XYZ file of C-alpha atoms in Angstrom:
689
model
C -12.922 35.877 -22.413
C -15.020 32.771 -22.406
C -15.683 31.033 -19.547
C -15.407 27.033 -20.926
C -16.565 24.744 -17.539
C -16.354 21.626 -18.255
C -17.162 18.610 -15.605
C -14.477 15.975 -15.944
C -15.058 12.603 -14.169
C -11.790 11.306 -12.534
C -10.655 8.380 -9.757
C -10.014 10.008 -6.367
C -5.993 9.766 -5.736
C -5.627 8.748 -2.513
C -7.159 5.455 -0.560
C -7.434 2.214 -2.560
C -11.569 2.274 -2.300
C -11.757 3.602 -5.858
C -14.158 6.648 -5.084
C -14.796 8.814 -8.146
C -16.334 12.356 -8.134
C -15.944 15.600 -11.066
C -13.618 18.239 -10.976
C -14.386 21.873 -12.438
C -12.378 22.635 -15.092
C -12.374 26.345 -16.408
C -10.046 26.579 -19.231
C -7.656 24.492 -17.973
C -7.985 25.168 -14.264
C -8.953 23.017 -11.578
C -11.787 25.221 -9.679
C -12.960 22.635 -7.335
C -14.687 19.316 -6.835
C -18.592 18.204 -7.876
C -19.945 15.182 -6.282
C -21.143 12.427 -8.922
C -24.575 11.188 -8.269
C -25.434 10.896 -11.950
C -23.730 7.271 -11.829
C -23.874 4.015 -10.314
C -20.623 4.199 -8.494
C -18.948 2.568 -5.695
C -18.867 6.033 -3.308
C -22.276 6.586 -4.363
C -21.296 10.248 -4.236
C -19.649 10.488 -0.408
C -16.515 11.543 -0.299
C -14.478 11.958 2.894
C -11.927 14.824 4.046
C -9.346 14.289 1.538
C -11.619 13.240 -1.698
C -13.035 16.878 -0.985
C -9.444 18.642 -0.990
C -7.972 16.298 -3.562
C -7.765 19.377 -5.879
C -5.852 21.712 -3.127
C -2.550 20.644 -3.507
C -2.594 20.553 -7.928
C -1.588 24.379 -7.723
C 0.675 24.735 -4.869
C 3.299 27.404 -5.685
C 5.812 24.793 -4.641
C 4.906 22.238 -7.807
C 7.878 21.192 -9.833
C 7.923 23.394 -13.008
C 10.985 22.588 -15.115
C 13.577 19.772 -14.734
C 16.274 20.732 -12.482
C 19.930 20.009 -11.866
C 21.588 19.499 -8.587
C 23.848 22.422 -8.047
C 24.705 21.913 -4.072
C 25.715 19.124 -1.847
C 23.491 16.257 -1.804
C 20.259 16.635 0.568
C 21.318 20.244 0.426
C 18.121 20.955 -1.796
C 20.138 23.214 -4.051
C 19.199 23.086 -8.164
C 19.168 25.361 -10.905
C 16.605 24.943 -13.810
C 17.882 22.932 -16.826
C 15.545 22.537 -20.416
C 13.927 18.591 -20.911
C 16.351 18.161 -23.933
C 19.415 18.714 -21.323
C 17.960 16.636 -18.634
C 17.012 13.496 -20.968
C 20.151 13.493 -22.154
C 22.149 13.472 -19.044
C 20.156 10.664 -17.433
C 20.627 8.685 -20.670
C 23.997 9.656 -20.640
C 24.726 8.228 -17.258
C 22.442 5.424 -17.253
C 24.620 4.376 -20.188
C 27.822 4.561 -18.600
C 26.810 2.964 -15.493
C 25.555 0.250 -17.429
C 28.584 -0.199 -19.325
C 31.287 0.056 -16.114
C 29.028 -2.370 -14.045
C 26.661 -4.039 -15.584
C 22.941 -3.496 -15.619
C 22.634 -4.906 -12.029
C 23.920 -1.558 -11.205
C 21.073 0.201 -11.964
C 17.440 0.404 -9.846
C 13.914 1.768 -10.752
C 10.969 2.445 -7.894
C 7.591 2.675 -9.458
C 4.802 4.218 -7.969
C 1.549 3.359 -6.205
C 0.584 6.937 -6.734
C 1.019 6.703 -10.863
C -1.389 4.895 -13.478
C -1.306 0.970 -14.190
C 0.309 2.792 -17.634
C 3.259 4.524 -16.209
C 3.845 2.100 -13.936
C 4.028 -0.693 -17.247
C 6.225 1.644 -18.984
C 8.713 1.561 -16.446
C 9.208 -1.860 -15.621
C 9.517 -2.306 -19.202
C 12.383 -0.096 -19.575
C 14.046 -1.620 -16.357
C 13.811 -4.511 -18.270
C 14.870 -3.524 -21.650
C 17.970 -2.330 -19.641
C 18.539 -5.611 -18.422
C 17.786 -5.613 -15.169
C 14.750 -6.981 -12.574
C 15.668 -4.390 -10.012
C 11.997 -2.919 -10.049
C 10.515 -2.120 -6.992
C 7.486 -0.068 -5.623
C 5.686 0.631 -2.172
C 3.819 -2.653 -1.978
C 6.942 -4.619 0.010
C 6.240 -1.876 2.725
C 2.417 -2.236 2.694
C 0.768 -5.267 1.070
C 3.755 -7.959 1.038
C 3.270 -9.794 3.649
C -0.331 -10.289 2.496
C 0.657 -11.458 -1.120
C 2.833 -14.124 -0.297
C 0.547 -15.259 3.011
C -2.370 -15.732 1.031
C -0.755 -16.844 -2.309
C 0.802 -19.912 -0.474
C -2.801 -20.650 1.160
C -5.093 -19.303 -1.528
C -3.098 -19.034 -4.724
C -4.682 -15.341 -5.091
C -3.967 -12.687 -2.634
C -7.049 -10.181 -3.788
C -10.243 -8.930 -2.164
C -12.912 -11.999 -2.468
C -15.918 -10.272 -3.092
C -17.729 -7.171 -4.030
C -18.304 -4.781 -1.180
C -21.883 -5.107 -1.562
C -21.560 -8.942 -0.103
C -20.336 -7.419 3.493
C -23.672 -6.275 4.446
C -24.724 -9.692 4.428
C -22.236 -10.783 6.657
C -23.511 -11.861 10.060
C -19.843 -11.005 11.576
C -17.123 -8.498 10.611
C -13.695 -8.796 11.865
C -11.376 -5.637 11.192
C -7.743 -7.020 12.592
C -4.866 -4.431 12.400
C -7.367 -1.869 10.114
C -9.020 0.901 11.046
C -11.426 1.896 8.143
C -13.322 4.626 9.767
C -10.220 6.612 9.064
C -8.262 5.190 6.535
C -11.388 4.167 4.036
C -14.099 6.610 5.643
C -16.404 6.049 2.471
C -15.727 2.117 2.443
C -16.390 2.245 6.076
C -19.709 4.465 6.137
C -20.974 2.968 2.833
C -20.794 -0.727 3.841
C -19.207 -1.598 7.145
C -21.340 0.605 9.145
C -24.573 0.110 7.223
C -23.966 -3.809 7.429
C -23.358 -3.018 11.395
C -26.294 -0.369 11.654
C -29.183 -1.795 8.958
C -28.317 -5.811 9.222
C -27.216 -6.325 12.746
C -23.704 -7.554 11.772
C -21.442 -8.079 14.573
C -17.848 -6.200 14.655
C -14.939 -7.227 16.414
C -11.832 -5.459 16.218
C -8.320 -5.934 16.792
C -6.312 -2.828 17.324
C -3.673 -2.007 20.444
C -5.434 1.746 19.758
C -9.256 2.262 20.718
C -9.870 3.442 17.453
C -12.986 5.527 15.698
C -13.921 1.975 14.192
C -13.426 0.517 17.587
C -15.585 2.745 18.743
C -18.432 0.541 16.959
C -17.067 -3.025 18.047
C -18.810 -5.785 20.127
C -15.339 -7.215 20.694
C -12.141 -5.124 20.875
C -9.157 -7.136 21.765
C -6.149 -4.793 22.582
C -2.783 -6.843 22.024
C 0.565 -5.371 22.367
C 1.512 -4.652 18.766
C 2.974 -7.446 16.635
C 1.797 -10.309 18.632
C -1.572 -10.779 16.777
C -0.272 -13.702 15.443
C -0.851 -15.662 18.987
C -4.183 -13.993 18.496
C -4.773 -15.789 15.408
C -3.148 -19.510 16.542
C -4.811 -19.598 20.101
C -8.284 -18.904 17.571
C -7.207 -21.453 15.156
C -7.031 -24.176 18.327
C -10.155 -23.213 19.891
C -11.948 -23.856 16.434
C -10.496 -26.866 15.097
C -10.528 -28.141 19.208
C -13.977 -27.648 19.559
C -14.719 -28.736 15.896
C -16.198 -25.471 14.849
C -15.367 -25.534 11.553
C -16.709 -26.385 8.146
C -16.378 -30.209 7.650
C -17.679 -30.485 4.517
C -16.246 -27.511 2.816
C -12.548 -28.595 4.546
C -12.942 -32.423 2.960
C -13.544 -31.187 -0.492
C -11.925 -27.971 -0.869
C -8.583 -27.809 1.845
C -5.848 -30.172 2.404
C -3.312 -30.178 6.015
C -5.947 -29.982 7.838
C -4.337 -33.076 10.641
C -0.785 -31.299 10.448
C -2.624 -27.977 10.910
C -4.269 -29.227 14.458
C -1.054 -30.893 15.557
C 0.875 -27.751 15.327
C -1.724 -25.033 17.009
C -2.798 -27.789 19.924
C -0.211 -25.899 22.264
C -1.253 -22.350 21.180
C -4.414 -22.194 23.647
C -6.082 -18.869 24.282
C -4.384 -19.296 27.777
C -0.850 -19.319 26.271
C -2.078 -16.097 23.832
C -2.840 -14.318 27.023
C 0.447 -14.164 28.474
C 1.797 -13.242 24.822
C -0.532 -10.862 23.709
C -2.053 -9.453 27.138
C -5.809 -10.060 25.277
C -7.472 -12.270 28.094
C -8.289 -15.956 27.035
C -11.965 -15.522 27.166
C -12.116 -12.761 25.063
C -9.894 -14.767 22.642
C -11.850 -17.707 23.195
C -15.580 -15.712 22.676
C -14.091 -14.230 19.487
C -13.313 -17.281 18.204
C -16.698 -18.729 18.962
C -18.760 -16.122 17.469
C -16.752 -15.902 14.375
C -16.880 -19.433 12.629
C -20.639 -19.854 14.117
C -21.481 -17.062 12.251
C -22.558 -19.013 9.407
C -21.416 -16.072 7.069
C -18.357 -13.558 7.838
C -15.819 -10.784 6.499
C -12.043 -10.509 7.955
C -10.269 -7.620 6.592
C -6.907 -6.829 7.532
C -4.716 -3.870 7.037
C -1.253 -2.492 7.920
C -1.778 -3.672 11.689
C -1.256 -6.814 10.603
C 1.271 -6.624 7.331
C 4.004 -4.498 8.419
C 5.391 -6.531 10.620
C 8.731 -9.697 10.590
C 5.860 -12.132 10.914
C 3.403 -10.584 9.031
C 3.350 -13.683 6.663
C 2.700 -16.180 9.072
C 0.157 -14.348 10.664
C -1.660 -13.552 7.331
C -1.480 -17.216 6.546
C -3.224 -18.534 10.363
C -5.998 -15.740 9.622
C -6.539 -16.932 5.935
C -6.544 -20.648 6.833
C -9.811 -19.562 10.227
C -11.379 -18.554 6.684
C -10.891 -21.485 5.195
C -11.463 -23.909 7.631
C -15.296 -21.869 8.517
C -15.690 -22.057 4.590
C -15.888 -18.326 4.080
C -15.120 -18.410 0.659
C -17.204 -18.534 -3.039
C -20.124 -17.000 -1.846
C -22.512 -14.184 -0.831
C -22.055 -12.737 2.656
C -18.347 -13.274 3.087
C -15.282 -11.411 2.205
C -11.348 -11.339 2.877
C -8.731 -9.252 1.913
C -5.827 -6.611 2.922
C -6.166 -3.313 1.922
C -3.836 -1.211 -0.272
C -2.972 1.883 1.160
C -3.019 3.892 -2.095
C -5.247 4.223 -4.896
C -3.379 2.555 -7.629
C -1.331 -0.249 -5.175
C -3.074 -2.881 -6.941
C -2.516 -1.763 -9.780
C 1.100 -1.533 -9.939
C 1.942 -4.349 -8.423
C -0.235 -6.165 -11.113
C 1.902 -4.374 -13.548
C 5.157 -6.459 -12.672
C 6.661 -3.559 -10.341
C 8.521 -6.119 -8.430
C 11.965 -7.717 -8.878
C 10.890 -11.389 -8.996
C 7.328 -11.062 -11.087
C 6.590 -10.205 -14.546
C 3.361 -8.328 -16.020
C 0.153 -9.873 -14.536
C 1.913 -10.826 -11.040
C 3.280 -14.264 -12.923
C 6.895 -15.439 -11.252
C 9.802 -13.872 -13.242
C 10.488 -17.804 -14.278
C 6.867 -18.812 -15.613
C 7.669 -20.304 -18.545
C 4.796 -19.415 -21.195
C 4.100 -15.943 -19.665
C 7.716 -14.785 -19.874
C 7.658 -16.178 -23.665
C 4.235 -14.261 -24.347
C 5.692 -10.874 -22.952
C 8.931 -10.936 -24.942
C 6.788 -11.734 -27.981
C 4.751 -8.759 -27.426
C 7.847 -6.324 -26.136
C 10.121 -8.157 -28.930
C 13.434 -8.552 -26.597
C 14.706 -10.850 -23.468
C 13.625 -10.107 -20.069
C 16.589 -10.934 -17.600
C 16.696 -14.300 -15.687
C 18.087 -12.755 -12.743
C 15.786 -11.637 -10.040
C 16.054 -8.048 -8.521
C 16.462 -6.567 -5.027
C 13.657 -5.794 -3.156
C 13.089 -2.051 -1.636
C 14.710 -2.356 1.401
C 17.699 -4.417 0.179
C 18.092 -1.729 -2.048
C 19.588 0.802 0.333
C 22.255 -2.337 1.471
C 23.304 -2.489 -2.086
C 23.859 1.320 -2.625
C 26.011 1.262 1.154
C 27.818 -1.378 -0.293
C 28.678 0.033 -3.631
C 26.620 -2.413 -5.734
C 24.227 -0.267 -6.989
C 25.024 2.845 -8.323
C 22.254 4.096 -10.187
C 18.342 4.771 -8.895
C 15.686 5.923 -11.192
C 12.757 7.113 -8.809
C 9.445 7.647 -10.335
C 6.585 9.207 -8.198
C 7.707 7.688 -4.527
C 9.255 8.965 -1.523
C 11.730 6.525 0.072
C 13.712 8.609 2.151
C 10.638 9.463 4.436
C 8.586 6.160 3.364
C 11.306 3.443 4.652
C 12.272 2.696 8.068
C 15.394 3.277 9.756
C 15.523 6.836 7.844
C 19.565 8.042 9.376
C 20.724 4.705 7.350
C 18.478 5.728 3.976
C 19.362 9.455 3.896
C 23.317 8.338 4.367
C 22.388 5.439 1.158
C 21.140 8.696 -0.557
C 23.836 11.031 0.152
C 26.767 8.260 -1.209
C 24.614 6.956 -4.652
C 26.469 7.534 -7.619
C 23.369 8.668 -9.756
C 19.924 9.404 -8.432
C 16.935 10.933 -10.630
C 13.570 11.746 -9.172
C 10.206 12.258 -11.047
C 7.737 13.818 -9.026
C 5.097 16.593 -8.337
C 7.259 18.261 -5.404
C 10.478 18.831 -4.307
C 10.010 15.713 -1.776
C 12.483 14.512 0.707
C 13.949 12.542 -1.518
C 14.203 14.722 -4.584
C 16.476 16.895 -2.677
C 19.379 14.307 -2.372
C 19.038 14.102 -6.747
C 21.132 15.090 -9.490
C 17.731 16.045 -11.438
C 14.735 16.144 -10.717
C 12.086 16.253 -13.559
C 8.556 17.723 -12.791
C 5.501 15.100 -13.572
C 2.200 16.069 -13.980
C -0.271 15.009 -10.892
C -3.096 12.324 -11.640
C -5.940 15.010 -12.633
C -3.675 16.307 -15.340
C -3.606 13.400 -17.227
C -5.659 9.898 -18.286
C -4.777 6.835 -16.998
C -5.807 3.848 -14.978
C -6.356 2.771 -11.717
C -7.355 -0.206 -9.664
C -8.944 -0.557 -7.219
C -8.636 -2.727 -4.001
C -12.011 -4.247 -4.811
C -10.167 -5.586 -7.876
C -12.035 -2.792 -9.905
C -10.462 -1.020 -12.790
C -11.168 2.359 -13.665
C -10.498 5.250 -16.283
C -9.875 8.654 -14.756
C -9.706 11.577 -17.192
C -7.547 14.437 -17.745
C -8.992 17.479 -15.911
C -6.809 20.421 -15.668
C -3.401 21.314 -17.060
C -0.046 20.786 -15.854
C 2.060 23.615 -14.673
C 5.027 24.629 -16.108
C 6.571 22.289 -18.338
C 5.287 18.981 -16.321
C 4.635 15.878 -17.764
C 2.952 12.477 -17.697
C 5.330 10.119 -16.088
C 4.648 7.962 -19.101
C 5.664 10.359 -21.575
C 9.218 11.396 -19.840
C 9.752 7.730 -20.035
C 9.284 7.352 -23.836
C 11.976 10.465 -23.860
C 14.107 8.692 -22.140
C 13.306 5.065 -23.508
C 14.037 7.078 -27.095
C 17.081 8.906 -25.936
C 18.773 5.506 -24.698
C 18.038 4.108 -28.272
C 15.280 1.768 -27.376
C 12.706 3.865 -28.812
C 11.460 0.688 -31.031
C 10.121 -0.886 -28.207
C 8.495 2.394 -27.081
C 6.376 3.258 -29.444
C 3.030 4.901 -27.646
C 1.432 8.265 -28.845
C -1.198 7.992 -25.882
C -2.041 6.384 -22.709
C -4.432 4.068 -25.135
C -1.671 2.537 -26.928
C -0.479 1.389 -23.319
C -3.483 -0.349 -22.257
C -3.909 -1.938 -25.404
C -0.531 -3.409 -25.120
C -1.398 -4.502 -21.399
C -4.568 -5.795 -22.716
C -2.054 -8.281 -24.813
C 0.269 -9.105 -22.383
C -1.780 -9.931 -19.104
C -4.396 -12.299 -19.821
C -6.719 -11.143 -16.825
C -7.307 -7.792 -18.332
C -7.601 -8.638 -21.881
C -10.831 -7.456 -21.538
C -10.253 -3.760 -19.784
C -9.994 -1.967 -22.939
C -9.706 1.723 -23.599
C -13.150 1.637 -25.280
C -14.632 -0.326 -22.637
C -13.473 1.661 -19.307
C -14.842 5.118 -21.252
C -17.648 4.091 -21.992
C -18.288 2.071 -18.474
C -17.347 4.600 -15.408
C -18.127 1.867 -12.840
C -14.953 -0.337 -14.607
C -14.905 -3.805 -14.521
C -13.836 -6.454 -11.862
C -10.794 -8.469 -12.656
C -10.138 -10.738 -13.966
C -11.675 -9.652 -16.689
C -10.643 -12.208 -19.650
C -12.776 -10.529 -22.377
C -14.892 -7.464 -22.977
C -18.257 -9.268 -21.638
C -16.926 -11.098 -18.773
C -15.635 -9.614 -15.084
C -15.194 -11.907 -11.852
C -17.351 -9.960 -8.813
C -16.414 -13.331 -6.734
C -13.472 -14.968 -6.626
C -12.963 -18.989 -5.564
C -16.482 -19.945 -6.360
C -15.262 -22.651 -7.938
C -11.729 -23.877 -6.387
C -8.599 -22.172 -5.145
C -5.425 -20.771 -7.854
C -3.327 -23.230 -6.026
C -1.719 -25.582 -7.811
C -4.380 -28.467 -6.912
C -7.028 -25.831 -6.897
C -7.060 -26.755 -2.838
C -6.692 -24.361 -0.179
C -3.097 -25.284 1.919
C -3.336 -25.537 5.458
C 0.342 -25.027 6.501
C 1.205 -25.140 9.509
C 2.431 -21.826 11.103
C 4.346 -21.826 14.164
C 4.458 -18.483 16.845
C 7.122 -16.105 16.056
C 8.062 -12.926 18.325
C 7.777 -9.615 16.344
C 11.775 -8.032 15.434
C 11.967 -6.275 18.257
C 10.551 -6.404 21.685
C 10.413 -4.562 25.044
C 13.418 -4.875 27.709
C 14.507 -2.823 31.052
C 16.221 -0.290 28.580
C 13.418 -0.102 25.963
C 10.350 -0.672 28.061
C 7.589 0.294 25.833
C 6.022 -1.087 22.664
C 6.050 1.876 20.074
C 3.585 1.782 17.483
C 1.998 4.155 14.240
C -1.113 4.811 12.778
C -2.613 6.862 9.874
C -4.892 10.060 10.455
C -8.287 10.427 8.245
C -6.968 13.757 6.884
C -3.571 12.789 6.143
C -1.961 10.539 3.315
C 1.425 8.846 3.359
C 4.309 10.805 3.935
C 2.299 13.724 3.071
C 4.008 14.585 -0.228
C 0.343 15.986 -1.154
C -1.688 16.152 2.007
C 0.707 18.324 3.892
C 0.304 20.819 0.853
C -3.275 20.918 1.173
C -4.704 23.789 3.071
C -8.090 22.357 4.706
C -6.292 18.850 5.673
C -3.139 20.695 7.532
C -5.570 23.179 9.416
C -7.268 19.963 10.692
C -4.616 17.519 11.048
C -1.164 19.870 11.482
C 0.550 17.385 13.067
C 2.548 14.833 14.963
C 2.168 13.515 18.946
C 2.108 10.460 21.161
C -0.185 8.748 22.721
C 0.848 7.430 25.990
C -1.867 5.522 28.145
C -2.833 7.648 31.705
C -1.787 5.223 33.923
C 1.794 5.000 32.156
C 1.726 8.924 31.919
C 1.085 9.054 35.912
C 3.729 7.012 37.028
C 6.494 8.823 34.727
C 5.155 12.477 35.854
C 3.794 13.304 32.410
C 0.841 15.189 31.555
C -1.554 15.686 28.448
C 0.691 18.355 26.198
C 4.172 17.820 27.788
C 7.042 17.291 25.280
C 8.324 13.849 25.989
C 11.026 12.271 23.861
C 10.556 9.011 22.327
C 13.682 7.015 22.277
C 14.486 3.664 20.273
C 17.870 1.927 19.279
C 18.045 3.944 16.162
C 16.678 7.682 16.509
C 15.164 9.977 19.060
C 11.581 12.614 18.148
C 10.612 15.150 20.943
C 6.920 15.044 20.596
C 3.655 16.526 22.677
C 2.460 13.941 24.366
C -1.492 13.116 23.982
C -2.428 11.257 27.372
C -5.612 8.851 26.654
C -7.332 6.081 28.202
C -8.009 4.693 24.450
C -4.522 2.873 23.757
C -3.672 -0.307 26.295
C -0.855 0.073 28.952
C 2.496 -0.516 27.767
C 2.072 0.816 24.450
C 2.811 4.301 22.925
C 1.416 4.973 19.288
C 2.113 8.131 16.662
C 0.852 8.925 13.428
C 3.573 8.296 11.106
C 3.174 11.058 8.370
C 5.873 12.937 9.495
C 9.048 11.861 11.162
C 7.863 8.376 12.820
C 10.702 6.206 10.437
C 13.411 7.505 12.123
C 12.308 5.230 15.015
C 11.890 2.126 12.925
C 13.412 -1.082 12.742
C 14.860 -2.985 9.250
C 14.157 -6.413 10.969
C 12.482 -8.256 7.556
C 9.611 -10.648 7.130
C 11.808 -14.113 5.605
C 9.149 -14.696 3.081
C 7.983 -11.045 1.702
C 10.829 -8.866 3.066
C 8.645 -6.565 5.093
C 10.294 -4.286 7.336
C 8.892 -4.175 10.653
C 7.060 -0.547 10.514
C 4.413 -1.133 12.839
C 6.551 -1.918 16.071
C 9.617 -1.243 18.103
C 10.629 -0.834 21.494
C 11.091 2.564 22.912
C 11.318 4.486 26.186
C 10.071 7.916 27.446
C 10.832 9.940 29.269
C 9.681 14.009 29.926
C 11.200 16.916 28.474
C 12.411 19.062 31.159
C 12.400 23.035 31.041
């Protein structure tokens, strides 16, 4: 038999840096990966441990190969194989019945940052064709506070500059962000270069002494969720010491007087009491940042995943505005999505209050343009957000949930409550590559093709649109997500609106419905592996830098909205004296659906533990390796203790890729409905015997 070996260019399916490499395809089988040094791409041929292991889960024996129907109790994981025809028929029938009986609001759909923009576009279109805006994805728990906070100040949340610009930044602030672990290639190719080659000063804000913090000139270690206090104190220093860019603020911002009045009381001394970070260090960080001339400020979940997340993002964005760090080279502001298509899914309108293109649901002209392309009316009433869906199931309002490529039974906070909801839902469909924790509760499970087993487009955190190509055959009867959705639409009698024969058909419709993606055509993306940076309104244009002329607010000026301090949702007390937080491993990913099934990653990052400061450990009689019980008001876990100087006293931390979310609270941010995933109050005791 002839071995036909092909090199197929793909986008990496883990984080959102947008690295490319080749899959070696032998007669449809994914044999290994090869580095791509041939093309001008963002990673310059480099990959992290996850990238190198990216093909390992594809042919894992656990892959779903046939549609399944539940035969046991919910959550038991007992299924029998059925045909595609039966599966699609049953889903269509159930969804129609529930819609008929309770109205379209009883249906909800979850999209995925793991699927292509085309697939997410089709999913939200299907939800709306059925008459509901109950459509969500995991960004609600990842980026929603960043989107809301930056949106209010600047009118747009995207990364402002191309990666290269960080090489010209004099100061780099990484706040609640550990790229050496979560985006190693971006860290090595850009941030580390800026520090080592261009002598950039690095300021890190993180309760843990992370891999990234080892490079820091200044490391601020706040209690989790008190970052807002430091941000307000830095604003205080920048304004009272008049370190801001007066010309820039006069020309391009409004609201300075109000903001100045508000932050007057938030002195570094006040912030020290709240956050535990020395006032002098806060002052020094503020002065260094404001007087640098060029600076980058990048944030991640350490800022986002808090009940005061939107406020913190607003304060940090206002710091950037005051210093004039927008619209030029050598500056950069952004929050980094977790997954390779986190930005893409949101831009497709997979949200309860937004249309494709991230326009608000009520934006008249955009809605009309989309309805014209679609040929049906978009429902008016906003849907419900991710965490609120769980309450709606428990209240009996939400009867059916259709889940594509995401795992709420492990990703959501306060998991006991989530499990309760999934035991009580009337109808649950899960479409995925493995039998996830969520799929175990499903009535019907549909086998999906994995990322490398289909063509599709992703948008990286650099706002870069890139095409990934089919590099392997899917196992068994697994199909690309978009194909499954088209089959379902036809069975529901909505086939006329879903007349697609391939991914390019869907992308062309996206080109027609979303003006800033009009130029990201199939032809352009196939010809140019580097892709294009949005907005790309036509085939010859891209936009490397945002806000060169003005901001995207109604009057083009940045809005310096006054921000008041707000405590995190749960603060330690006598019963639960420790601050609890979580972090990510370089070699594991999100809820582990793919990474826990990758041999090399699991060998090196096999499980969870709890980090505890050496002084706290001594006081409690805990030694390295002891079993300890970690308890919050919601649940308890037993974990091994890792005694370390690298975490501040009073704080304990565990990786979140396993069972961490049993401990978390579902208090929500008032603006973005983001749950407080990054801090809770806990107590710790040694497990005897």
